[in-house]
mmCIF file of C-alpha atoms and ligand atoms in Angstrom:
data_model
loop_
_atom_site.group_PDB
_atom_site.id
_atom_site.type_symbol
_atom_site.label_atom_id
_atom_site.label_comp_id
_atom_site.label_asym_id
_atom_site.label_seq_id
_atom_site.Cartn_x
_atom_site.Cartn_y
_atom_site.Cartn_z
ATOM 1 C CA MET A 21 146.953 92.370 122.277
ATOM 2 C CA ARG A 22 147.783 95.341 119.979
ATOM 3 C CA ILE A 23 150.276 95.143 117.247
ATOM 4 C CA PHE A 24 151.780 98.167 115.641
ATOM 5 C CA TYR A 25 153.299 97.921 112.290
ATOM 6 C CA THR A 26 153.682 99.139 108.835
ATOM 7 C CA ALA A 27 154.648 97.914 105.651
ATOM 8 C CA ASP A 28 156.855 101.094 104.995
ATOM 9 C CA HIS A 29 160.329 98.873 106.430
ATOM 10 C CA CYS A 30 160.157 97.621 102.880
ATOM 11 C CA ASP A 31 161.812 100.711 101.639
ATOM 12 C CA HIS A 32 164.851 100.249 103.539
ATOM 13 C CA GLN A 33 166.712 97.316 101.463
ATOM 14 C CA PRO A 34 170.390 97.628 102.289
ATOM 15 C CA LYS A 35 172.280 95.046 100.211
ATOM 16 C CA SER A 36 175.416 94.511 102.377
ATOM 17 C CA GLU A 37 177.625 95.722 105.418
ATOM 18 C CA GLN A 38 181.241 96.296 105.141
ATOM 19 C CA TYR A 39 183.818 95.916 107.619
ATOM 20 C CA ASP A 40 187.819 95.879 106.925
ATOM 21 C CA GLY A 41 186.855 96.638 103.210
ATOM 22 C CA ILE A 42 184.763 93.204 102.988
ATOM 23 C CA ALA A 43 181.329 93.477 101.955
ATOM 24 C CA SER A 44 179.095 90.438 103.148
ATOM 25 C CA PRO A 45 175.324 89.978 102.770
ATOM 26 C CA TYR A 46 173.065 92.704 105.360
ATOM 27 C CA PRO A 47 171.573 90.700 108.217
ATOM 28 C CA GLU A 48 169.146 93.062 108.735
ATOM 29 C CA VAL A 49 166.281 91.996 106.218
ATOM 30 C CA SER A 50 162.700 92.736 105.728
ATOM 31 C CA ALA A 51 162.345 88.889 105.559
ATOM 32 C CA ARG A 52 162.604 89.252 109.337
ATOM 33 C CA VAL A 53 159.433 91.113 109.512
ATOM 34 C CA ASP A 54 157.712 88.660 107.100
ATOM 35 C CA ALA A 55 158.363 85.918 109.225
ATOM 36 C CA ILE A 56 157.380 87.590 112.526
ATOM 37 C CA LEU A 57 153.838 88.396 110.602
ATOM 38 C CA ALA A 58 153.673 84.982 109.141
ATOM 39 C CA GLY A 59 154.021 83.706 113.063
ATOM 40 C CA LEU A 60 151.609 86.424 114.307
ATOM 41 C CA GLN A 61 149.125 85.643 111.882
ATOM 42 C CA GLN A 62 149.270 81.649 112.099
ATOM 43 C CA HIS A 63 148.684 81.911 115.970
ATOM 44 C CA ASN A 64 145.867 84.515 115.689
ATOM 45 C CA PHE A 65 147.692 87.125 117.834
ATOM 46 C CA GLY A 66 145.762 90.274 118.074
ATOM 47 C CA THR A 67 144.934 93.161 115.733
ATOM 48 C CA ILE A 68 147.657 94.801 113.556
ATOM 49 C CA HIS A 69 147.270 98.500 113.255
ATOM 50 C CA THR A 70 148.921 100.999 111.255
ATOM 51 C CA PRO A 71 150.215 103.679 113.433
ATOM 52 C CA ARG A 72 149.685 107.496 112.455
ATOM 53 C CA LYS A 73 152.099 109.997 111.593
ATOM 54 C CA TYR A 74 153.761 111.410 114.498
ATOM 55 C CA PRO A 75 155.555 115.013 114.700
ATOM 56 C CA LEU A 76 159.093 115.159 114.665
ATOM 57 C CA GLU A 77 159.331 116.628 118.074
ATOM 58 C CA HIS A 78 159.336 113.272 119.898
ATOM 59 C CA ILE A 79 162.457 112.245 118.203
ATOM 60 C CA HIS A 80 164.210 115.614 118.246
ATOM 61 C CA GLN A 81 163.794 114.802 122.384
ATOM 62 C CA ILE A 82 166.431 111.955 121.809
ATOM 63 C CA HIS A 83 168.290 112.875 118.415
ATOM 64 C CA SER A 84 169.823 116.042 117.540
ATOM 65 C CA GLN A 85 168.235 118.018 115.013
ATOM 66 C CA PRO A 86 171.360 118.088 112.600
ATOM 67 C CA TYR A 87 171.271 114.516 112.829
ATOM 68 C CA VAL A 88 167.910 113.913 111.935
ATOM 69 C CA SER A 89 167.981 116.376 109.082
ATOM 70 C CA PHE A 90 171.129 115.303 107.784
ATOM 71 C CA LEU A 91 169.346 111.469 107.328
ATOM 72 C CA ARG A 92 166.314 113.262 105.896
ATOM 73 C CA ARG A 93 168.519 115.156 103.232
ATOM 74 C CA ARG A 94 171.120 112.434 102.699
ATOM 75 C CA CYS A 95 168.450 109.855 101.908
ATOM 76 C CA ARG A 96 166.582 112.125 99.652
ATOM 77 C CA ASP A 97 169.875 112.445 97.640
ATOM 78 C CA ILE A 98 170.280 108.699 97.024
ATOM 79 C CA THR A 99 169.228 107.139 93.888
ATOM 80 C CA ARG A 100 166.746 103.959 94.480
ATOM 81 C CA GLY A 101 168.723 100.908 94.716
ATOM 82 C CA GLU A 102 171.703 102.549 95.882
ATOM 83 C CA GLN A 103 173.171 102.224 99.200
ATOM 84 C CA VAL A 104 175.656 105.161 100.808
ATOM 85 C CA GLN A 105 178.149 104.704 103.529
ATOM 86 C CA PRO A 106 178.287 108.205 105.377
ATOM 87 C CA SER A 107 181.507 109.244 107.045
ATOM 88 C CA TYR A 108 179.837 111.332 109.744
ATOM 89 C CA PHE A 109 176.818 110.883 112.428
ATOM 90 C CA ILE A 110 177.958 107.137 112.553
ATOM 91 C CA SER A 111 179.482 105.207 115.141
ATOM 92 C CA ASP A 112 180.495 102.202 112.883
ATOM 93 C CA THR A 113 179.808 100.709 109.024
ATOM 94 C CA TYR A 114 176.806 98.655 110.093
ATOM 95 C CA ALA A 115 174.149 101.332 109.231
ATOM 96 C CA PRO A 116 174.102 102.192 105.483
ATOM 97 C CA LEU A 117 171.573 104.760 103.945
ATOM 98 C CA THR A 118 169.515 104.007 101.297
ATOM 99 C CA SER A 119 166.752 106.267 99.704
ATOM 100 C CA GLY A 120 163.935 104.718 101.825
ATOM 101 C CA THR A 121 166.235 104.568 105.268
ATOM 102 C CA TYR A 122 164.703 107.901 106.585
ATOM 103 C CA HIS A 123 161.241 107.410 105.832
ATOM 104 C CA ALA A 124 161.092 103.410 106.976
ATOM 105 C CA SER A 125 162.993 104.722 110.313
ATOM 106 C CA ARG A 126 160.530 107.432 110.932
ATOM 107 C CA ARG A 127 157.731 104.921 110.497
ATOM 108 C CA ALA A 128 159.177 102.575 112.949
ATOM 109 C CA VAL A 129 159.151 105.438 115.253
ATOM 110 C CA ASP A 130 155.668 106.052 114.810
ATOM 111 C CA ALA A 131 154.854 101.889 115.275
ATOM 112 C CA ALA A 132 156.729 102.441 118.619
ATOM 113 C CA LEU A 133 154.853 105.674 119.512
ATOM 114 C CA ALA A 134 151.578 104.523 118.679
ATOM 115 C CA GLY A 135 152.517 101.295 120.913
ATOM 116 C CA ALA A 136 153.402 103.780 123.609
ATOM 117 C CA ASP A 137 150.119 105.619 123.227
ATOM 118 C CA ALA A 138 147.857 102.339 123.444
ATOM 119 C CA ILE A 139 149.604 101.741 126.925
ATOM 120 C CA LEU A 140 148.871 105.185 127.949
ATOM 121 C CA ARG A 141 145.286 104.652 127.272
ATOM 122 C CA GLY A 142 145.170 101.638 129.699
ATOM 123 C CA GLU A 143 146.405 98.355 127.455
ATOM 124 C CA GLN A 144 148.251 96.446 129.286
ATOM 125 C CA VAL A 145 150.657 95.142 126.399
ATOM 126 C CA ALA A 146 151.213 96.428 122.973
ATOM 127 C CA TYR A 147 153.755 95.011 120.730
ATOM 128 C CA SER A 148 155.412 97.596 117.912
ATOM 129 C CA LEU A 149 157.084 95.533 115.088
ATOM 130 C CA CYS A 150 159.582 98.168 114.314
ATOM 131 C CA ARG A 151 162.168 97.653 111.611
ATOM 132 C CA PRO A 152 164.755 98.968 111.510
ATOM 133 C CA PRO A 153 165.894 98.495 114.765
ATOM 134 C CA GLY A 154 166.627 100.969 117.217
ATOM 135 C CA HIS A 155 168.645 100.531 120.190
ATOM 136 C CA HIS A 156 172.135 101.354 118.885
ATOM 137 C CA ALA A 157 171.192 104.636 117.702
ATOM 138 C CA GLY A 158 172.808 107.356 119.669
ATOM 139 C CA HIS A 159 172.025 110.942 120.062
ATOM 140 C CA GLN A 160 173.280 111.994 116.677
ATOM 141 C CA SER A 161 174.638 108.636 115.538
ATOM 142 C CA THR A 162 173.533 105.412 113.370
ATOM 143 C CA GLY A 163 175.107 102.493 114.253
ATOM 144 C CA GLY A 164 174.595 98.302 114.206
ATOM 145 C CA TYR A 165 171.323 98.500 111.625
ATOM 146 C CA CYS A 166 169.784 101.436 113.790
ATOM 147 C CA TYR A 167 169.036 105.057 112.536
ATOM 148 C CA PHE A 168 166.227 106.264 115.086
ATOM 149 C CA ASN A 169 165.970 104.978 118.660
ATOM 150 C CA ASN A 170 162.476 103.230 118.560
ATOM 151 C CA ALA A 171 162.423 102.194 122.272
ATOM 152 C CA ALA A 172 163.941 105.599 123.574
ATOM 153 C CA ILE A 173 161.881 107.576 121.844
ATOM 154 C CA ALA A 174 158.725 105.426 123.302
ATOM 155 C CA ALA A 175 160.167 105.443 126.590
ATOM 156 C CA ASN A 176 160.725 109.150 126.656
ATOM 157 C CA HIS A 177 157.082 109.638 125.589
ATOM 158 C CA LEU A 178 156.020 107.373 128.743
ATOM 159 C CA SER A 179 158.218 109.389 130.890
ATOM 160 C CA SER A 180 156.102 112.465 130.565
ATOM 161 C CA HIS A 181 153.093 109.959 132.322
ATOM 162 C CA GLY A 182 155.016 107.958 135.045
ATOM 163 C CA ARG A 183 158.138 106.191 135.987
ATOM 164 C CA VAL A 184 159.607 104.123 133.179
ATOM 165 C CA ALA A 185 161.632 100.857 133.071
ATOM 166 C CA ILE A 186 163.315 99.946 129.941
ATOM 167 C CA LEU A 187 164.473 96.153 129.877
ATOM 168 C CA ASP A 188 166.775 95.308 126.812
ATOM 169 C CA ILE A 189 167.001 91.728 126.427
ATOM 170 C CA ASP A 190 168.874 92.039 123.105
ATOM 171 C CA PHE A 191 171.763 89.578 122.658
ATOM 172 C CA HIS A 192 174.009 93.251 122.037
ATOM 173 C CA HIS A 193 174.198 96.130 124.494
ATOM 174 C CA GLY A 194 171.739 99.049 123.576
ATOM 175 C CA ASN A 195 174.382 101.700 123.697
ATOM 176 C CA GLY A 196 171.872 104.131 122.150
ATOM 177 C CA THR A 197 169.216 103.882 124.798
ATOM 178 C CA GLN A 198 172.005 103.681 127.833
ATOM 179 C CA ASP A 199 173.264 106.820 126.685
ATOM 180 C CA ALA A 200 170.115 108.489 126.085
ATOM 181 C CA PHE A 201 168.823 108.096 130.044
ATOM 182 C CA TYR A 202 172.370 107.836 131.744
ATOM 183 C CA THR A 203 171.962 111.185 133.784
ATOM 184 C CA ARG A 204 167.988 110.913 134.205
ATOM 185 C CA ALA A 205 166.343 109.380 137.457
ATOM 186 C CA ASP A 206 163.029 109.087 136.032
ATOM 187 C CA VAL A 207 164.012 106.185 133.450
ATOM 188 C CA PHE A 208 165.561 103.178 134.553
ATOM 189 C CA TYR A 209 167.639 101.179 131.985
ATOM 190 C CA VAL A 210 168.529 97.734 132.396
ATOM 191 C CA SER A 211 170.148 95.411 129.654
ATOM 192 C CA LEU A 212 171.007 91.728 129.788
ATOM 193 C CA HIS A 213 173.498 90.901 126.974
ATOM 194 C CA ALA A 214 176.687 89.142 125.728
ATOM 195 C CA ASP A 215 180.265 90.704 127.131
ATOM 196 C CA PRO A 216 181.111 93.814 125.532
ATOM 197 C CA SER A 217 184.700 93.356 125.520
ATOM 198 C CA ILE A 218 184.179 90.717 123.072
ATOM 199 C CA ASN A 219 180.903 91.484 121.304
ATOM 200 C CA TYR A 220 179.138 94.473 119.538
ATOM 201 C CA PRO A 221 179.084 97.389 120.691
ATOM 202 C CA TYR A 222 182.286 97.154 122.226
ATOM 203 C CA ILE A 223 182.298 100.747 123.745
ATOM 204 C CA ARG A 224 179.104 100.394 126.316
ATOM 205 C CA GLY A 225 177.532 97.527 128.353
ATOM 206 C CA PHE A 226 179.960 97.002 131.048
ATOM 207 C CA ALA A 227 178.508 96.533 134.656
ATOM 208 C CA THR A 228 180.909 99.244 136.056
ATOM 209 C CA GLU A 229 178.109 101.618 133.993
ATOM 210 C CA THR A 230 175.658 102.373 136.567
ATOM 211 C CA GLY A 231 174.489 105.920 135.598
ATOM 212 C CA GLU A 232 176.029 109.798 136.332
ATOM 213 C CA ALA A 233 174.498 112.604 137.937
ATOM 214 C CA ASP A 234 170.653 112.307 138.549
ATOM 215 C CA GLY A 235 170.862 108.967 137.035
ATOM 216 C CA VAL A 236 173.092 107.683 139.629
ATOM 217 C CA GLY A 237 171.999 103.887 139.945
ATOM 218 C CA CYS A 238 169.825 104.236 137.304
ATOM 219 C CA ASN A 239 171.732 102.080 134.915
ATOM 220 C CA LEU A 240 172.236 98.161 135.020
ATOM 221 C CA ASN A 241 174.308 96.179 132.810
ATOM 222 C CA ILE A 242 174.191 92.434 133.432
ATOM 223 C CA VAL A 243 176.687 90.523 131.277
ATOM 224 C CA VAL A 244 175.828 86.682 130.482
ATOM 225 C CA SER A 245 178.447 84.400 129.006
ATOM 226 C CA LYS A 246 177.980 83.404 125.289
ATOM 227 C CA ASN A 247 177.481 79.770 126.436
ATOM 228 C CA ALA A 248 174.640 81.040 128.931
ATOM 229 C CA THR A 249 171.423 78.194 128.534
ATOM 230 C CA VAL A 250 168.269 79.152 129.895
ATOM 231 C CA THR A 251 169.226 78.660 133.355
ATOM 232 C CA GLU A 252 172.333 81.225 133.580
ATOM 233 C CA TYR A 253 169.864 83.715 131.576
ATOM 234 C CA ILE A 254 167.017 83.255 133.879
ATOM 235 C CA ALA A 255 169.538 83.805 136.903
ATOM 236 C CA GLY A 256 170.627 87.406 135.617
ATOM 237 C CA LEU A 257 166.930 87.994 134.264
ATOM 238 C CA GLU A 258 165.941 87.674 137.832
ATOM 239 C CA LYS A 259 168.501 90.251 139.181
ATOM 240 C CA ALA A 260 167.178 92.436 136.218
ATOM 241 C CA LEU A 261 163.515 92.545 137.535
ATOM 242 C CA ALA A 262 164.139 92.444 141.129
ATOM 243 C CA LYS A 263 165.844 95.962 140.461
ATOM 244 C CA ILE A 264 162.913 97.083 138.396
ATOM 245 C CA GLN A 265 160.792 96.141 140.956
ATOM 246 C CA ASP A 266 162.746 98.133 143.271
ATOM 247 C CA PHE A 267 162.378 100.980 141.127
ATOM 248 C CA ALA A 268 158.560 100.514 140.859
ATOM 249 C CA PRO A 269 157.976 101.550 137.193
ATOM 250 C CA ASP A 270 154.407 102.753 135.912
ATOM 251 C CA TYR A 271 155.323 101.426 132.485
ATOM 252 C CA LEU A 272 157.842 98.843 131.076
ATOM 253 C CA VAL A 273 159.403 99.029 127.619
ATOM 254 C CA VAL A 274 160.981 95.669 126.662
ATOM 255 C CA SER A 275 163.550 96.187 123.761
ATOM 256 C CA ALA A 276 163.396 92.667 122.842
ATOM 257 C CA GLY A 277 166.118 91.105 120.716
ATOM 258 C CA PHE A 278 165.996 87.316 119.668
ATOM 259 C CA ASP A 279 169.675 87.261 118.673
ATOM 260 C CA THR A 280 170.357 85.435 121.705
ATOM 261 C CA PHE A 281 168.764 82.491 120.183
ATOM 262 C CA ILE A 282 171.387 79.526 119.780
ATOM 263 C CA ASP A 283 171.055 79.345 116.098
ATOM 264 C CA ASP A 284 171.341 83.478 115.218
ATOM 265 C CA PRO A 285 173.953 84.111 112.844
ATOM 266 C CA ILE A 286 175.061 87.004 114.266
ATOM 267 C CA GLY A 287 174.650 86.666 118.180
ATOM 268 C CA GLY A 288 173.824 83.452 119.723
ATOM 269 C CA LEU A 289 173.373 82.435 123.265
ATOM 270 C CA ARG A 290 172.241 78.769 124.275
ATOM 271 C CA LEU A 291 168.626 79.864 124.138
ATOM 272 C CA ASN A 292 165.992 77.246 122.852
ATOM 273 C CA ALA A 293 162.785 78.492 120.827
ATOM 274 C CA ASP A 294 160.719 77.680 123.790
ATOM 275 C CA ASP A 295 163.391 79.521 126.535
ATOM 276 C CA TYR A 296 161.435 82.623 125.336
ATOM 277 C CA THR A 297 158.060 81.624 126.988
ATOM 278 C CA GLU A 298 159.930 81.056 130.201
ATOM 279 C CA ILE A 299 161.666 84.231 129.678
ATOM 280 C CA ALA A 300 158.424 86.060 128.923
ATOM 281 C CA GLU A 301 156.705 84.579 132.188
ATOM 282 C CA HIS A 302 159.266 86.298 134.538
ATOM 283 C CA ILE A 303 158.609 89.517 133.165
ATOM 284 C CA VAL A 304 154.991 89.261 132.870
ATOM 285 C CA ALA A 305 155.246 88.373 136.796
ATOM 286 C CA LEU A 306 156.003 92.132 137.199
ATOM 287 C CA ARG A 307 152.330 93.214 136.234
ATOM 288 C CA THR A 308 153.846 96.349 134.899
ATOM 289 C CA PRO A 309 151.820 97.894 131.647
ATOM 290 C CA SER A 310 154.603 96.665 128.901
ATOM 291 C CA LEU A 311 155.397 97.931 125.775
ATOM 292 C CA ILE A 312 157.532 95.415 123.483
ATOM 293 C CA VAL A 313 159.796 96.753 120.859
ATOM 294 C CA GLN A 314 161.395 94.638 118.149
ATOM 295 C CA GLU A 315 165.172 94.984 118.079
ATOM 296 C CA GLY A 316 167.475 92.365 116.807
ATOM 297 C CA GLY A 317 167.390 88.595 115.650
ATOM 298 C CA TYR A 318 168.606 87.381 112.622
ATOM 299 C CA ASN A 319 167.498 83.794 111.965
ATOM 300 C CA THR A 320 164.831 84.638 109.132
ATOM 301 C CA GLU A 321 163.358 80.742 109.632
ATOM 302 C CA LEU A 322 162.630 80.774 113.293
ATOM 303 C CA LEU A 323 162.158 84.463 114.363
ATOM 304 C CA GLY A 324 158.433 84.041 113.706
ATOM 305 C CA GLU A 325 158.616 81.174 115.994
ATOM 306 C CA LEU A 326 160.473 83.144 118.878
ATOM 307 C CA VAL A 327 158.612 86.205 118.705
ATOM 308 C CA VAL A 328 155.119 84.238 119.191
ATOM 309 C CA ASN A 329 156.353 81.715 122.027
ATOM 310 C CA PHE A 330 157.692 85.684 123.855
ATOM 311 C CA LEU A 331 154.512 86.934 123.262
ATOM 312 C CA GLN A 332 152.310 84.386 124.672
ATOM 313 C CA PRO A 333 152.422 85.161 128.254
ATOM 314 C CA PHE A 334 151.915 88.837 127.475
ATOM 315 C CA ASN A 335 148.680 87.715 125.039
ATOM 316 C CA ARG A 336 147.533 85.269 128.136
ATOM 317 C CA TRP A 337 147.897 88.293 130.746
ATOM 318 C CA SER A 338 146.416 91.099 128.731
ATOM 319 C CA SER A 339 143.390 88.955 127.618
ATOM 320 C CA ARG A 340 142.296 87.900 131.148
HETATM 321 C C1 LIG B 427 170.029 95.530 116.491
HETATM 322 C C2 LIG B 427 171.276 94.488 116.671
HETATM 323 O O1 LIG B 427 170.824 93.647 116.479
HETATM 324 N N1 LIG B 427 172.310 95.161 115.664
HETATM 325 C C3 LIG B 427 173.505 94.081 115.728
HETATM 326 C C4 LIG B 427 174.629 94.840 115.135
HETATM 327 C C5 LIG B 427 175.832 93.896 115.244
HETATM 328 N N2 LIG B 427 176.414 94.056 113.975
HETATM 329 C C6 LIG B 427 177.846 93.668 114.305
HETATM 330 C C7 LIG B 427 178.025 92.449 113.732
HETATM 331 C C8 LIG B 427 178.565 92.120 112.535
HETATM 332 C C9 LIG B 427 178.776 90.862 111.987
HETATM 333 N N3 LIG B 427 178.681 90.397 110.618
HETATM 334 C C10 LIG B 427 178.320 89.188 110.493
HETATM 335 C C11 LIG B 427 178.252 88.689 108.894
HETATM 336 C C12 LIG B 427 177.565 87.461 108.985
HETATM 337 N N4 LIG B 427 178.196 86.593 108.017
HETATM 338 ZN ZN1 LIG B 428 171.487 92.416 118.718
#
């Protein structure tokens, strides 16, 4: 399968996150990507391609122009090695800026768009190894380690060519992605995640949120309990997949987070490493061209194995 990746994510290296005046080490580290690349190479997974540079128009269909230029200008003014917490265009304090944040985030979008273009050229599967992640980034807000919404931008690009479903399996609800498509009937957003009344992002992700205006019925939130094992998780996933099948998408975008892993330092359901293969088998059964976009997952020791386990069924299907 085709893998899209750039080393430019290394330009984005925040040192800490802030909450209640307390700084703790930043969990969304570049070592996550090192672990994934090592796993992919070890298992001889497909070819790694460097995406081309895409114009800003794609980003501007999801993010406001003032937000995008704010990020560009603000990052330009930061000294290398320093980190800044802006007071506007934010939804929380989990997405600090560094001098390389804008560039790294643009290149993550390029990886997502190149994956989408591979699907449009007829590939069955593509994996966009995006960092920083994207699904918490809103129309004009950073949040939860996210700046540009890679999956939303790619899904929007695909939506010019057909119906799109987004399946978000990160531990956290993808509030930015939901908001981007909440009033649209041509993109169906489905998310499985931990209860937002007690977990980040708190503000979105409730089962009562089903879409508005033209988008009524095109948003589905499925809450899984924090102690869900693979049995409960697959039951929720089956519900999600049944609705996706009813929607009959031409393209599927998977916002793939691995912070549902039992030993994730931030999230953590009771999913084991092998469970990701079973999860992927259920998704592959849709037989819908699929763009997999990397979101969260913070166990840097095991993340490579989790991603490889997840990609295996897609790889088998696409190389049939
Ligand atoms: C993309 C994604 O998975 N974003 C998740 C953002 C969640 N951030 C809030 C959790 C902050 C918890 N800080 C834990 C410090 C660990 N010692
Ligand atoms: Zn997450």
